[in-house]
Short mmCIF file of N, CA and C in Angstrom, two decimals:
data_model
loop_
_atom_site.label_atom_id
_atom_site.label_comp_id
_atom_site.label_asym_id
_atom_site.label_seq_id
_atom_site.Cartn_x
_atom_site.Cartn_y
_atom_site.Cartn_z
N UNK I 1334 7.27 19.36 -201.85
CA UNK I 1334 7.85 20.11 -200.72
C UNK I 1334 7.53 21.45 -200.52
N UNK I 1335 6.40 21.79 -201.42
CA UNK I 1335 5.70 23.52 -201.50
C UNK I 1335 5.14 23.59 -200.27
N UNK I 1336 4.48 22.58 -199.69
CA UNK I 1336 3.62 22.54 -198.60
C UNK I 1336 4.22 23.18 -197.34
N UNK I 1337 5.57 22.54 -197.18
CA UNK I 1337 6.30 22.75 -196.06
C UNK I 1337 6.45 24.48 -196.21
N UNK I 1338 6.79 24.88 -197.24
CA UNK I 1338 7.13 26.64 -197.40
C UNK I 1338 6.02 27.16 -197.19
N UNK I 1339 4.96 26.70 -197.69
CA UNK I 1339 3.82 27.52 -197.49
C UNK I 1339 3.29 28.20 -196.04
N UNK I 1340 3.67 26.97 -195.29
CA UNK I 1340 3.75 27.31 -193.59
C UNK I 1340 4.63 28.09 -193.25
N UNK I 1341 5.83 28.24 -193.85
CA UNK I 1341 6.86 29.35 -192.89
C UNK I 1341 6.19 30.74 -193.81
N UNK I 1342 5.82 30.62 -194.78
CA UNK I 1342 5.67 32.01 -195.77
C UNK I 1342 3.71 32.34 -194.96
N UNK I 1343 3.10 31.49 -194.67
CA UNK I 1343 1.99 32.17 -194.08
C UNK I 1343 2.05 33.00 -192.96
N UNK I 1344 1.50 34.15 -192.56
CA UNK I 1344 1.50 34.77 -191.53
C UNK I 1344 0.99 34.28 -190.19
N UNK I 1345 1.57 34.49 -189.12
CA UNK I 1345 1.20 34.09 -187.78
C UNK I 1345 -0.56 34.22 -187.73
N UNK I 1346 -1.16 35.37 -188.53
CA UNK I 1346 -2.35 35.66 -188.30
C UNK I 1346 -3.33 34.67 -188.69
N UNK I 1347 -2.95 33.88 -189.66
CA UNK I 1347 -3.85 32.79 -190.23
C UNK I 1347 -3.81 31.70 -189.29
N UNK I 1348 -2.58 31.62 -188.68
CA UNK I 1348 -2.40 30.47 -187.85
C UNK I 1348 -1.96 30.79 -186.18
N UNK I 1349 -2.93 31.35 -185.51
CA UNK I 1349 -2.60 31.80 -184.13
C UNK I 1349 -2.38 30.79 -183.08
N UNK I 1350 -2.83 29.73 -183.63
CA UNK I 1350 -2.50 28.81 -182.69
C UNK I 1350 -1.36 28.12 -182.97
N UNK I 1351 -0.80 28.18 -184.04
CA UNK I 1351 0.56 27.60 -184.36
C UNK I 1351 1.96 28.78 -183.86
N UNK I 1352 1.50 30.07 -183.82
CA UNK I 1352 2.45 30.93 -183.49
C UNK I 1352 2.21 31.40 -182.16
N UNK I 1353 1.36 31.50 -181.77
CA UNK I 1353 0.59 31.95 -180.69
C UNK I 1353 -0.31 31.12 -179.93
N UNK I 1354 0.13 30.53 -179.01
CA UNK I 1354 -0.57 29.39 -178.28
C UNK I 1354 -1.73 30.35 -177.34
N UNK I 1355 -1.09 31.47 -177.15
CA UNK I 1355 -2.00 32.33 -176.00
C UNK I 1355 -3.50 32.34 -176.74
N UNK I 1356 -3.34 32.72 -177.92
CA UNK I 1356 -4.44 32.75 -178.57
C UNK I 1356 -5.61 31.76 -178.43
N UNK I 1357 -5.21 30.58 -178.09
CA UNK I 1357 -6.16 29.65 -177.88
C UNK I 1357 -6.46 29.28 -176.63
N UNK I 1358 -5.54 29.54 -175.69
CA UNK I 1358 -5.67 29.19 -174.31
C UNK I 1358 -5.82 30.46 -173.87
#
């Protein structure tokens, strides 16, 4: 269950599509 935490700790900069849909569209 450490993977779930990694996603929460991971900054939005690495996942612009997850936190910022505008970046992909």
